[in-house]
PDB file of C-alpha atoms and ligand atoms in Angstrom:
ATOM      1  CA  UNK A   7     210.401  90.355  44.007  1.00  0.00           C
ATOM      2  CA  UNK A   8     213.034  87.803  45.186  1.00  0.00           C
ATOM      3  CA  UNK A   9     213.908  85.114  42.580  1.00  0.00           C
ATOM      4  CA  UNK A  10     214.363  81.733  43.461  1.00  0.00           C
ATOM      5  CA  UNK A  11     217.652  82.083  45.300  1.00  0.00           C
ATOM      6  CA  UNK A  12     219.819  78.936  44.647  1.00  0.00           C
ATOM      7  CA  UNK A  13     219.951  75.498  42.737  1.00  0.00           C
ATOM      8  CA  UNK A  14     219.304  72.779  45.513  1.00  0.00           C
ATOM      9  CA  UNK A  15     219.928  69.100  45.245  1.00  0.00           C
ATOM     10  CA  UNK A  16     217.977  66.830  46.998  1.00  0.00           C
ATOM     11  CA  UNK A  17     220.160  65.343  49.709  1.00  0.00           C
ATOM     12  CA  UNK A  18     218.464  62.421  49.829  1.00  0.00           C
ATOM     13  CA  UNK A  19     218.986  61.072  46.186  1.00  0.00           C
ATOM     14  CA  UNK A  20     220.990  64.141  44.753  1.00  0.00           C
ATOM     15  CA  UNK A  21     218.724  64.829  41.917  1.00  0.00           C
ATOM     16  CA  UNK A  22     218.101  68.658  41.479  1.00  0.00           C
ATOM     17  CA  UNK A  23     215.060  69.834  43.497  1.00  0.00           C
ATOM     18  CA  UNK A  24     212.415  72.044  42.043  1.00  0.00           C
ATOM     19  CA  UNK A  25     212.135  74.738  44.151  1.00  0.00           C
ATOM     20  CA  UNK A  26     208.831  77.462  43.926  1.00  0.00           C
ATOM     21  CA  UNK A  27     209.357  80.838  45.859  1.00  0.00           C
ATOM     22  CA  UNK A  28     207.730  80.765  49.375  1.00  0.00           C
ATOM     23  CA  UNK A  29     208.179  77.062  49.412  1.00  0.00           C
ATOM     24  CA  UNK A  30     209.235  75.496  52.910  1.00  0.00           C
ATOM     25  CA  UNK A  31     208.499  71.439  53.057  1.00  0.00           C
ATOM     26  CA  UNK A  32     209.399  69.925  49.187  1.00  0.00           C
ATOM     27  CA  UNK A  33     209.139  66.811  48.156  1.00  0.00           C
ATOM     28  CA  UNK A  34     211.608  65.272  45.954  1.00  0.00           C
ATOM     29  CA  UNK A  35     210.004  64.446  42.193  1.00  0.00           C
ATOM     30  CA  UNK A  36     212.605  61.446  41.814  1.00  0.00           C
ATOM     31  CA  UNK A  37     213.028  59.331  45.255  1.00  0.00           C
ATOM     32  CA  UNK A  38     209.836  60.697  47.046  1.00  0.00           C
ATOM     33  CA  UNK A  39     211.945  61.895  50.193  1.00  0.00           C
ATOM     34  CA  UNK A  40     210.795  65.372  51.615  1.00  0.00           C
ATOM     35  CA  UNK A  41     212.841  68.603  52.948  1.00  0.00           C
ATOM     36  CA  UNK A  42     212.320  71.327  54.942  1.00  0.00           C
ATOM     37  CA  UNK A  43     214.396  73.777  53.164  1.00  0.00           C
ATOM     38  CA  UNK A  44     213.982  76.052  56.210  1.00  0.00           C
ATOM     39  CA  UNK A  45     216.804  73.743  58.094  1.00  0.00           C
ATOM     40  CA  UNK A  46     218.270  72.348  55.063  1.00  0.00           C
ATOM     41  CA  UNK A  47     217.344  69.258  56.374  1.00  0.00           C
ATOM     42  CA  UNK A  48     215.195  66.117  55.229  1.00  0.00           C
ATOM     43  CA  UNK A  49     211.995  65.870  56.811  1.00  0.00           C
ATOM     44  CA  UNK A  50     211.343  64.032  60.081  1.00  0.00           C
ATOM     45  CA  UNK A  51     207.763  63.935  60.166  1.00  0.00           C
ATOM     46  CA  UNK A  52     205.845  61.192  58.796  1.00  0.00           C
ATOM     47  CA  UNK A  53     204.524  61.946  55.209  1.00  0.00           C
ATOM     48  CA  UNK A  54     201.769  59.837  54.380  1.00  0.00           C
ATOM     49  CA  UNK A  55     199.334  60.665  50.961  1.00  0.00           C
ATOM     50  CA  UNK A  56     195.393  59.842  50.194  1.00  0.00           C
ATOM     51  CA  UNK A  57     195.534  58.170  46.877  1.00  0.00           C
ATOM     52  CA  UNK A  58     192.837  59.567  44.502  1.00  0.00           C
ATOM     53  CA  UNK A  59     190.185  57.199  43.705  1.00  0.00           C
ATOM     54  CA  UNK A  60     188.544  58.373  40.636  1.00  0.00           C
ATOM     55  CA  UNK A  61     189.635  58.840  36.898  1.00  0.00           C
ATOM     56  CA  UNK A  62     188.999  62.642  35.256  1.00  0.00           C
ATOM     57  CA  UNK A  63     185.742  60.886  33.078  1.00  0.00           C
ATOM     58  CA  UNK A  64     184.501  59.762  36.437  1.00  0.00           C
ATOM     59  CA  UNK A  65     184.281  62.891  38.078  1.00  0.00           C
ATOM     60  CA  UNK A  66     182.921  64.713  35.137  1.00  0.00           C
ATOM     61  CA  UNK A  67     179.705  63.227  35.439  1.00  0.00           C
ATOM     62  CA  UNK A  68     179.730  63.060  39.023  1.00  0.00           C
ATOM     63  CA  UNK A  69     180.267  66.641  38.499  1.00  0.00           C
ATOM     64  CA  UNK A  70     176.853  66.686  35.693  1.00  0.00           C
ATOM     65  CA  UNK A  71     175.295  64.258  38.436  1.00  0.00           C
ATOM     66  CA  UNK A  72     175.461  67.216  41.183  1.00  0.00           C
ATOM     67  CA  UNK A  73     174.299  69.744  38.967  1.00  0.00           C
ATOM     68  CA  UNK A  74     170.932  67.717  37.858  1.00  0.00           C
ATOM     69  CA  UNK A  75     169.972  67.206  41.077  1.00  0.00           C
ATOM     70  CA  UNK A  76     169.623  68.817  44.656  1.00  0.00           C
ATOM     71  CA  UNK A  77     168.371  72.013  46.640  1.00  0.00           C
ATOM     72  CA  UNK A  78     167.867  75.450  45.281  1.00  0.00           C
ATOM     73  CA  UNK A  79     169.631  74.721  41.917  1.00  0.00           C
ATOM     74  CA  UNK A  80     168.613  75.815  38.341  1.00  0.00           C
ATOM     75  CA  UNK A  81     166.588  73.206  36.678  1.00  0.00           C
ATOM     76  CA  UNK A  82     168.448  74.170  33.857  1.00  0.00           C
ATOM     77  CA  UNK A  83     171.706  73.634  35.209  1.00  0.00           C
ATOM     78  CA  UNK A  84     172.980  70.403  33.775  1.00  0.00           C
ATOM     79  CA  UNK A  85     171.750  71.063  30.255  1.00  0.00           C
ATOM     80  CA  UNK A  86     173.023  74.429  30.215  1.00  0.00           C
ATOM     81  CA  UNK A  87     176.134  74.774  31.718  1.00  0.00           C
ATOM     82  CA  UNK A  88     179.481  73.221  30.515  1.00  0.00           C
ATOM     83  CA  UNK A  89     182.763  72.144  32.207  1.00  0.00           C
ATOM     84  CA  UNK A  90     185.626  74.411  31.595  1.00  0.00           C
ATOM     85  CA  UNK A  91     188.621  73.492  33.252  1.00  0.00           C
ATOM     86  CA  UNK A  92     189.077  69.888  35.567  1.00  0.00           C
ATOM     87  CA  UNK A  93     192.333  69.463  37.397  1.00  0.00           C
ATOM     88  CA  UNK A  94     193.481  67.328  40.586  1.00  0.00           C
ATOM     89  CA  UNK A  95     195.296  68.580  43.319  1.00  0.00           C
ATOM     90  CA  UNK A  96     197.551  66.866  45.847  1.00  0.00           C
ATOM     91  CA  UNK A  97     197.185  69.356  48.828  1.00  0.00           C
ATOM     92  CA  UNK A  98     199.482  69.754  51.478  1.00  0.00           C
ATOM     93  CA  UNK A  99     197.909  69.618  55.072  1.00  0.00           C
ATOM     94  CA  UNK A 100     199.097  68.784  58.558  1.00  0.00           C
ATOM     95  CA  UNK A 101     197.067  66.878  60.280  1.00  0.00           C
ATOM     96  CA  UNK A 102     197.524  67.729  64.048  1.00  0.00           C
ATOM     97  CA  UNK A 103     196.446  65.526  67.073  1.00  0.00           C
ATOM     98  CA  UNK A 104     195.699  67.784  69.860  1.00  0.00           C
ATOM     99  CA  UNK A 105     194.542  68.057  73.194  1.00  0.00           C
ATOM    100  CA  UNK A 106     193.568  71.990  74.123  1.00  0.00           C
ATOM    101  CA  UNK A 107     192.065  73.127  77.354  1.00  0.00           C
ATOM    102  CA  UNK A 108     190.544  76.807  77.833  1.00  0.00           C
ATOM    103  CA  UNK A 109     190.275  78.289  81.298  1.00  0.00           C
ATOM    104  CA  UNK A 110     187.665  81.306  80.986  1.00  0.00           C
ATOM    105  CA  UNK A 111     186.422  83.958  83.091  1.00  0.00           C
ATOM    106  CA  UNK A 112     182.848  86.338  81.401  1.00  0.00           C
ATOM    107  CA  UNK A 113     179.765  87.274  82.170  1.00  0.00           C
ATOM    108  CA  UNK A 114     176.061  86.893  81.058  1.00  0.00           C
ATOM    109  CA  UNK A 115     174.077  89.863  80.101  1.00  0.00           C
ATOM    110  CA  UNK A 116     171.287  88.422  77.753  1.00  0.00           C
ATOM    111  CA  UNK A 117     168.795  87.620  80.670  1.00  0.00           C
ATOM    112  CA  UNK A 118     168.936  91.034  81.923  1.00  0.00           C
ATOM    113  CA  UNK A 119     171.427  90.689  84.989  1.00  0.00           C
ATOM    114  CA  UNK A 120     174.750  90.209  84.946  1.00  0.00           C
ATOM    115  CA  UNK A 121     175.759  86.737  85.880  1.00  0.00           C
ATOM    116  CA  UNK A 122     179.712  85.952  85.969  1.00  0.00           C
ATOM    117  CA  UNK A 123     181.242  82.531  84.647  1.00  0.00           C
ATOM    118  CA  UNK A 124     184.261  81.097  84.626  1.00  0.00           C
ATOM    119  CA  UNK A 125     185.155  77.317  84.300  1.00  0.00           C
ATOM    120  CA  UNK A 126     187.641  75.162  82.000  1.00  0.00           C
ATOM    121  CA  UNK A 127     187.051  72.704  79.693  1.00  0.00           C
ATOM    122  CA  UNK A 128     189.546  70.152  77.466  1.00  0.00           C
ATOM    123  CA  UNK A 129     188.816  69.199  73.831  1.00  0.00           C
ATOM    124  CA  UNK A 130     190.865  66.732  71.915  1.00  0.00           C
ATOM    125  CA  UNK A 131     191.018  67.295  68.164  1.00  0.00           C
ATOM    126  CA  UNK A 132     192.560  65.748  64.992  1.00  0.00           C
ATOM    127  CA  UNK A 133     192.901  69.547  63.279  1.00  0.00           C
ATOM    128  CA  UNK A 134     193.902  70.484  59.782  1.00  0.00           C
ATOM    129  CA  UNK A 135     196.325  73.172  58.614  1.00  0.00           C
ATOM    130  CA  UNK A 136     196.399  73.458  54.633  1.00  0.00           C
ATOM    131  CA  UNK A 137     200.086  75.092  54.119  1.00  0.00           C
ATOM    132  CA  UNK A 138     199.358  76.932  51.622  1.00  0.00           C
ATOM    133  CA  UNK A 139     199.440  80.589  52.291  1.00  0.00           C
ATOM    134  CA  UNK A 140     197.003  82.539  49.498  1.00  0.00           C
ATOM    135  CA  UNK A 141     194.413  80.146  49.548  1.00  0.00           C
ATOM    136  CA  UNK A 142     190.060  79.795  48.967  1.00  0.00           C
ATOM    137  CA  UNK A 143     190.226  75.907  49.858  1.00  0.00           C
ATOM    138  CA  UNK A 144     187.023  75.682  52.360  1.00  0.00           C
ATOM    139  CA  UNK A 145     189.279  73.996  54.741  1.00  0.00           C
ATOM    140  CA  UNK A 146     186.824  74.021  57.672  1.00  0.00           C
ATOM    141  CA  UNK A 147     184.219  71.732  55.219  1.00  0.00           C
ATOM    142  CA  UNK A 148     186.558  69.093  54.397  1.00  0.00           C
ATOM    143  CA  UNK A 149     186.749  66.545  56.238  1.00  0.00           C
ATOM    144  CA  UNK A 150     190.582  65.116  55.146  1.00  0.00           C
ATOM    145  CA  UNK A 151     189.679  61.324  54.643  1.00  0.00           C
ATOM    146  CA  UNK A 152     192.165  60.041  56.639  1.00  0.00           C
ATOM    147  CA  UNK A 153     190.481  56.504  56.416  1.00  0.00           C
ATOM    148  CA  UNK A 154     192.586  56.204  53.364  1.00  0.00           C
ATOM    149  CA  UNK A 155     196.308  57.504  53.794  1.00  0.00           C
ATOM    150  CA  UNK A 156     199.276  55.345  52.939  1.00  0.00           C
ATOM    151  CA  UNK A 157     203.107  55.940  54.010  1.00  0.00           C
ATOM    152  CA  UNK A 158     203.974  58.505  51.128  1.00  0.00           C
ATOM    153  CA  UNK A 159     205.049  56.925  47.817  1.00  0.00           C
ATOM    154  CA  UNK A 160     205.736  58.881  44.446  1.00  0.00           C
ATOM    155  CA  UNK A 161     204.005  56.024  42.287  1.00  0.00           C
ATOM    156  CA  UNK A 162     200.743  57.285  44.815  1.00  0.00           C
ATOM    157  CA  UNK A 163     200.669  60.973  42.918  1.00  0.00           C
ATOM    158  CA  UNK A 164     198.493  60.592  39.582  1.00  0.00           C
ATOM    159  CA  UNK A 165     199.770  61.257  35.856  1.00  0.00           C
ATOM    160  CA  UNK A 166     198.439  64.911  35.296  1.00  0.00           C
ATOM    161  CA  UNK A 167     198.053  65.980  38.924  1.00  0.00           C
ATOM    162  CA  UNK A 168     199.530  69.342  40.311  1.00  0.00           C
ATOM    163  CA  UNK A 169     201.305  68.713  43.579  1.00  0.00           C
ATOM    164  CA  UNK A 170     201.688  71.186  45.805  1.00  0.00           C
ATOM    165  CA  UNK A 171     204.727  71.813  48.279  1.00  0.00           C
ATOM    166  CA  UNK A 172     203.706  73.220  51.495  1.00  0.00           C
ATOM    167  CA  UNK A 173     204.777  77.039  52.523  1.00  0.00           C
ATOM    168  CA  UNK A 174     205.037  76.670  56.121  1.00  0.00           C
ATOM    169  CA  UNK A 175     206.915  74.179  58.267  1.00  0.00           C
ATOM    170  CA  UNK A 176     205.357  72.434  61.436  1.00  0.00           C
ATOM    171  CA  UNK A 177     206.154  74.979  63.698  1.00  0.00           C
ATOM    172  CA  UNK A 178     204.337  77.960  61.322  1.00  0.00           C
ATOM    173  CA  UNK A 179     201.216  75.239  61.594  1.00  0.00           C
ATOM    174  CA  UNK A 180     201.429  74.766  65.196  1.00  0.00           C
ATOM    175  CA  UNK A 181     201.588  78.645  65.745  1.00  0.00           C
ATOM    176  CA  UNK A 182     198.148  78.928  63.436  1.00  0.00           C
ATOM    177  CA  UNK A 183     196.828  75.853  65.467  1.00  0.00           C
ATOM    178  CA  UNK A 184     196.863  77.573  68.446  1.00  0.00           C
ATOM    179  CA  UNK A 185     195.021  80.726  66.789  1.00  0.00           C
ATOM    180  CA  UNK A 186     192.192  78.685  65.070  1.00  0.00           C
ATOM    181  CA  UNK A 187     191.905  76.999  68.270  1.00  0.00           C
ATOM    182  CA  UNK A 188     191.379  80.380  70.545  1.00  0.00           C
ATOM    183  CA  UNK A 189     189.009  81.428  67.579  1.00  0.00           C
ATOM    184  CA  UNK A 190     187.193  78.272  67.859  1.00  0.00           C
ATOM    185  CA  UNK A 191     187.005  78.559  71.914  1.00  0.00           C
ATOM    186  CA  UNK A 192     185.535  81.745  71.697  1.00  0.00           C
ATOM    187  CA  UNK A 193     183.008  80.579  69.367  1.00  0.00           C
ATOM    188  CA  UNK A 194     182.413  77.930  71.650  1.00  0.00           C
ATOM    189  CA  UNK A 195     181.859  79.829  74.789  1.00  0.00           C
ATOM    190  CA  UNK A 196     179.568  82.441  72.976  1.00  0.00           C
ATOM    191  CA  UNK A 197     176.420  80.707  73.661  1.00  0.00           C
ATOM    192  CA  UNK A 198     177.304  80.677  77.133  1.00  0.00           C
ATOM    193  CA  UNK A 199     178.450  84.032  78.267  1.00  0.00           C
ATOM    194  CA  UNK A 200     177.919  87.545  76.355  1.00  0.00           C
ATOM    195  CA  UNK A 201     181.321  88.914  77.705  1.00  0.00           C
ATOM    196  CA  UNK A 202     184.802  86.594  77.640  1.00  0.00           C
ATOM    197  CA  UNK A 203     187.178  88.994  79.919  1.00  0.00           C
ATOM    198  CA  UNK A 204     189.870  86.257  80.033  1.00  0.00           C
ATOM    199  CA  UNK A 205     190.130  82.999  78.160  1.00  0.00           C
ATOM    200  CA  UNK A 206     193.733  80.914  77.967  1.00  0.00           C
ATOM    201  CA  UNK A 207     194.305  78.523  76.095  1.00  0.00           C
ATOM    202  CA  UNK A 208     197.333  75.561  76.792  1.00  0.00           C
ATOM    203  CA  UNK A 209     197.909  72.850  73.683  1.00  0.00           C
ATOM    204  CA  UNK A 210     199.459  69.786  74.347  1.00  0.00           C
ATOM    205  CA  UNK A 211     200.231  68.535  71.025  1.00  0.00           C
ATOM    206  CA  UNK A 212     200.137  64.709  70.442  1.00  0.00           C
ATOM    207  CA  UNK A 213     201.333  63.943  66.795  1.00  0.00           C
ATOM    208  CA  UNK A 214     201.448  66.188  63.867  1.00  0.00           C
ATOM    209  CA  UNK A 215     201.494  64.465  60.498  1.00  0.00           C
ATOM    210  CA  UNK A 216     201.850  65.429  56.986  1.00  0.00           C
ATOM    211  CA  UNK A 217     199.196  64.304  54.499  1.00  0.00           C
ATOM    212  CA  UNK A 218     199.099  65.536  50.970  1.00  0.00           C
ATOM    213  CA  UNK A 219     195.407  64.964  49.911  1.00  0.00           C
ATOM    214  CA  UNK A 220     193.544  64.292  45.970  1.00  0.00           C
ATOM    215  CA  UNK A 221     191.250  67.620  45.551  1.00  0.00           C
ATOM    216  CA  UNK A 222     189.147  67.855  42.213  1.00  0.00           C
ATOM    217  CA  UNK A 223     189.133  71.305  41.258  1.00  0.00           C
ATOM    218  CA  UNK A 224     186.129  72.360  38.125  1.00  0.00           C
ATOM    219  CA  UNK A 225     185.576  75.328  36.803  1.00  0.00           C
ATOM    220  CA  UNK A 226     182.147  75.419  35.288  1.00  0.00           C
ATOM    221  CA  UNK A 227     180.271  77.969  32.910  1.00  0.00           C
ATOM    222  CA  UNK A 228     176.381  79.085  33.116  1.00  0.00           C
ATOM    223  CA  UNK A 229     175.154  81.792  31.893  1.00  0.00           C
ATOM    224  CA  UNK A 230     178.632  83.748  30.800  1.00  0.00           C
ATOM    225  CA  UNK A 231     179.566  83.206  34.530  1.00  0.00           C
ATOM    226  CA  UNK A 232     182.340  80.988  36.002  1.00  0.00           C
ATOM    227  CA  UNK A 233     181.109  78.383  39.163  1.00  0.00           C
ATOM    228  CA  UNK A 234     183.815  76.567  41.263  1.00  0.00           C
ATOM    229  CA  UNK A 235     183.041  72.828  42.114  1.00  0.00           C
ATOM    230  CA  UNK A 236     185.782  70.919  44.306  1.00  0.00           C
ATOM    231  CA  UNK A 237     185.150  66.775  45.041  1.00  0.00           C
ATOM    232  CA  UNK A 238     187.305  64.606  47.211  1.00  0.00           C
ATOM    233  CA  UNK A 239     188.853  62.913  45.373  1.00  0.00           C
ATOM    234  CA  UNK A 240     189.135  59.553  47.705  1.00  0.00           C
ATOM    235  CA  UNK A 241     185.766  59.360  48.810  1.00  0.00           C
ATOM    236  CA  UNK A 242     183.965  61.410  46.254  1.00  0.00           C
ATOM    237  CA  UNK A 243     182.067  63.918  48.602  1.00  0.00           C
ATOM    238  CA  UNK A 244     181.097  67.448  46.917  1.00  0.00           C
ATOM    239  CA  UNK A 245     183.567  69.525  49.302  1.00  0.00           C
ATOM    240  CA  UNK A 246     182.282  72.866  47.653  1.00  0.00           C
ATOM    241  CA  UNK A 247     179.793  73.500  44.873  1.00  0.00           C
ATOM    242  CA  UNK A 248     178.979  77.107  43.651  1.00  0.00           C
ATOM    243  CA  UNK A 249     175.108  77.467  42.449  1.00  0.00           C
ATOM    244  CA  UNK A 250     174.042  79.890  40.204  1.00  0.00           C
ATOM    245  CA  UNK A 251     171.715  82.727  41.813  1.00  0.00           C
ATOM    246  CA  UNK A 252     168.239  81.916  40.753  1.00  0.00           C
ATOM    247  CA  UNK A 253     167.666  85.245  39.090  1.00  0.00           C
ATOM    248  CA  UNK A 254     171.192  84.740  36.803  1.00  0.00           C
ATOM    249  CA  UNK A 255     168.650  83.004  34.220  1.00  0.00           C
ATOM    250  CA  UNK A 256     166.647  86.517  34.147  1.00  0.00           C
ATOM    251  CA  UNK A 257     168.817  89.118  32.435  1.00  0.00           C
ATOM    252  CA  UNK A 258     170.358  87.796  29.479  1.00  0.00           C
ATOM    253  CA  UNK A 259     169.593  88.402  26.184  1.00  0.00           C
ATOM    254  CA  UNK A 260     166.351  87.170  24.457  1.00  0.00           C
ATOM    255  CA  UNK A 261     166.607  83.775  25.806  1.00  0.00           C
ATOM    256  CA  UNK A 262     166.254  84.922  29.346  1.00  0.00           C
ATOM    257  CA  UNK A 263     163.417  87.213  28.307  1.00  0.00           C
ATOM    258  CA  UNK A 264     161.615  84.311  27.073  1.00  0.00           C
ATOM    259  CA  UNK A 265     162.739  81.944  30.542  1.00  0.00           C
ATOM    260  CA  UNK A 266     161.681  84.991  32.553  1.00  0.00           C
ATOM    261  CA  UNK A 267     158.555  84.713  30.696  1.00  0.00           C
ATOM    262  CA  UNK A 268     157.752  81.117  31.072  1.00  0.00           C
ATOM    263  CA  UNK A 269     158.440  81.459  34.977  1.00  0.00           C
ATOM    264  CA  UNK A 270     155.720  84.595  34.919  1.00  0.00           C
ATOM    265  CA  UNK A 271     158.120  86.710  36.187  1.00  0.00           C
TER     266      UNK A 271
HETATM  267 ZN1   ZN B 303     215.403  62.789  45.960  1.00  0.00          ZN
END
């Protein structure tokens, strides 16, 4: 275990910088200005932020809202579950403009005979990198709305929110860009071919921006078990909502004898 290894100012205002283990991009708590402490240096990139949109009472019964309603979900759920824990989140992500093009060489076995492809093909994306390293955020499912981002500005961060610094610079981004973009190709190309022998794949990066991002994370109770529900918290969307296996209202206690009962199982 390293501690944190020295007291840093921020060279930007000179207030004293609050620095977390691990932590690579920081933003300063009293001017706003961001630092890769990597290089020592203050950021370059531009650093915009999402505002959040919704107050803690509002998202609490959009929260009740999702559980009364919808696919596959106890009918119990609203009445019966409670909210334990409700927190925003400014996550750090870098938003990356990016043209990639994949030059491939396979084969096709599923029809019986063995056909060989090869070909290229270019795909532009606006990808996202959360930089955070030991992380469950869905990131794939969110879609970062970028509809809403504003040059970054401290009075932009709510009262009560958790910001988070990011743990990796650009370049540690750009490196798992070009991973999760080979993953993605190969995805791609497996409805086409059975076999990739070869596959490259050449980035030419465009822009790469940092966004920090409002993420409401709940933590909600049913049945003595703990759900996770996460909202956006510009545009409101349900980014991830845990539902309670049907069968969870089966085993417990007398009152789940009785439910079991009514249900005629
Ligand atoms: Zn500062």
């Amino acid at each position: 275990m390293t501690e944190i290894a020295e007291k840093v100012n921020c060279p930007n205002c000179g207030a004293p910088l609050k620095l977390e283990a691990g932590e690579v991009i920081i933003t300063c708590e009293y001017c706003g200005a961001a630092m890769n402490m990597a290089v020592g240096k203050k950021y370059f990139l531009r650093h915009s932020i999402i505002p959040n949109q919704y107050s803690p009472e509002q998202i609490s019964s959009m929260a009740k809202k999702w559980m009364g309603g919808g696919f596959l979900k106890p009918e119990d759920l609203a009445r019966r579950s409670s909210i334990k824990e409700q927190y925003l989140v400014f996550l750090p992500f870098f938003v990356i403009h990016v043209s990639a093009q994949a030059k491939y060489e396979g084969v096709l076995t599923r029809t019986g005979q063995h056909i060989p492809k090869k070909g290229d093909f270019t795909r532009e994306y606006h990808w996202k990198i959360l930089g955070r390293r030991a992380s469950s955020f869905p990131t794939k499912e969110y879609e970062i709305p970028l509809r809403g981002k504003v040059d970054f500005d401290l009075s932009h961060v709510s009262k009560n929110a958790k910001f988070l610094n990011s743990e990796m610079d650009e370049r540690e981004a750009h490196s798992r860009l070009k991973q999760e973009i080979e993953e993605h190709n190969k995805f791609l190309l497996s409805s086409e071919m059975d076999v990739i022998s070869t596959i490259e794949t050449n980035l030419e990066i465009r822009n790469t921006e940092f966004v920090h991002a409002p993420v409401w994370f709940l933590k909600y109770e049913y049945n003595g078990k703990m759900y996770e529900l996460l909202f956006d918290g510009a545009s409101g969307d349900t980014i991830k909502g845990d539902i309670p296996a049907p069968d969870d209202t089966s085993t417990k206690g007398f009152f789940g004898k009785v439910k079991k009962g009514f249900f005629g199982g």
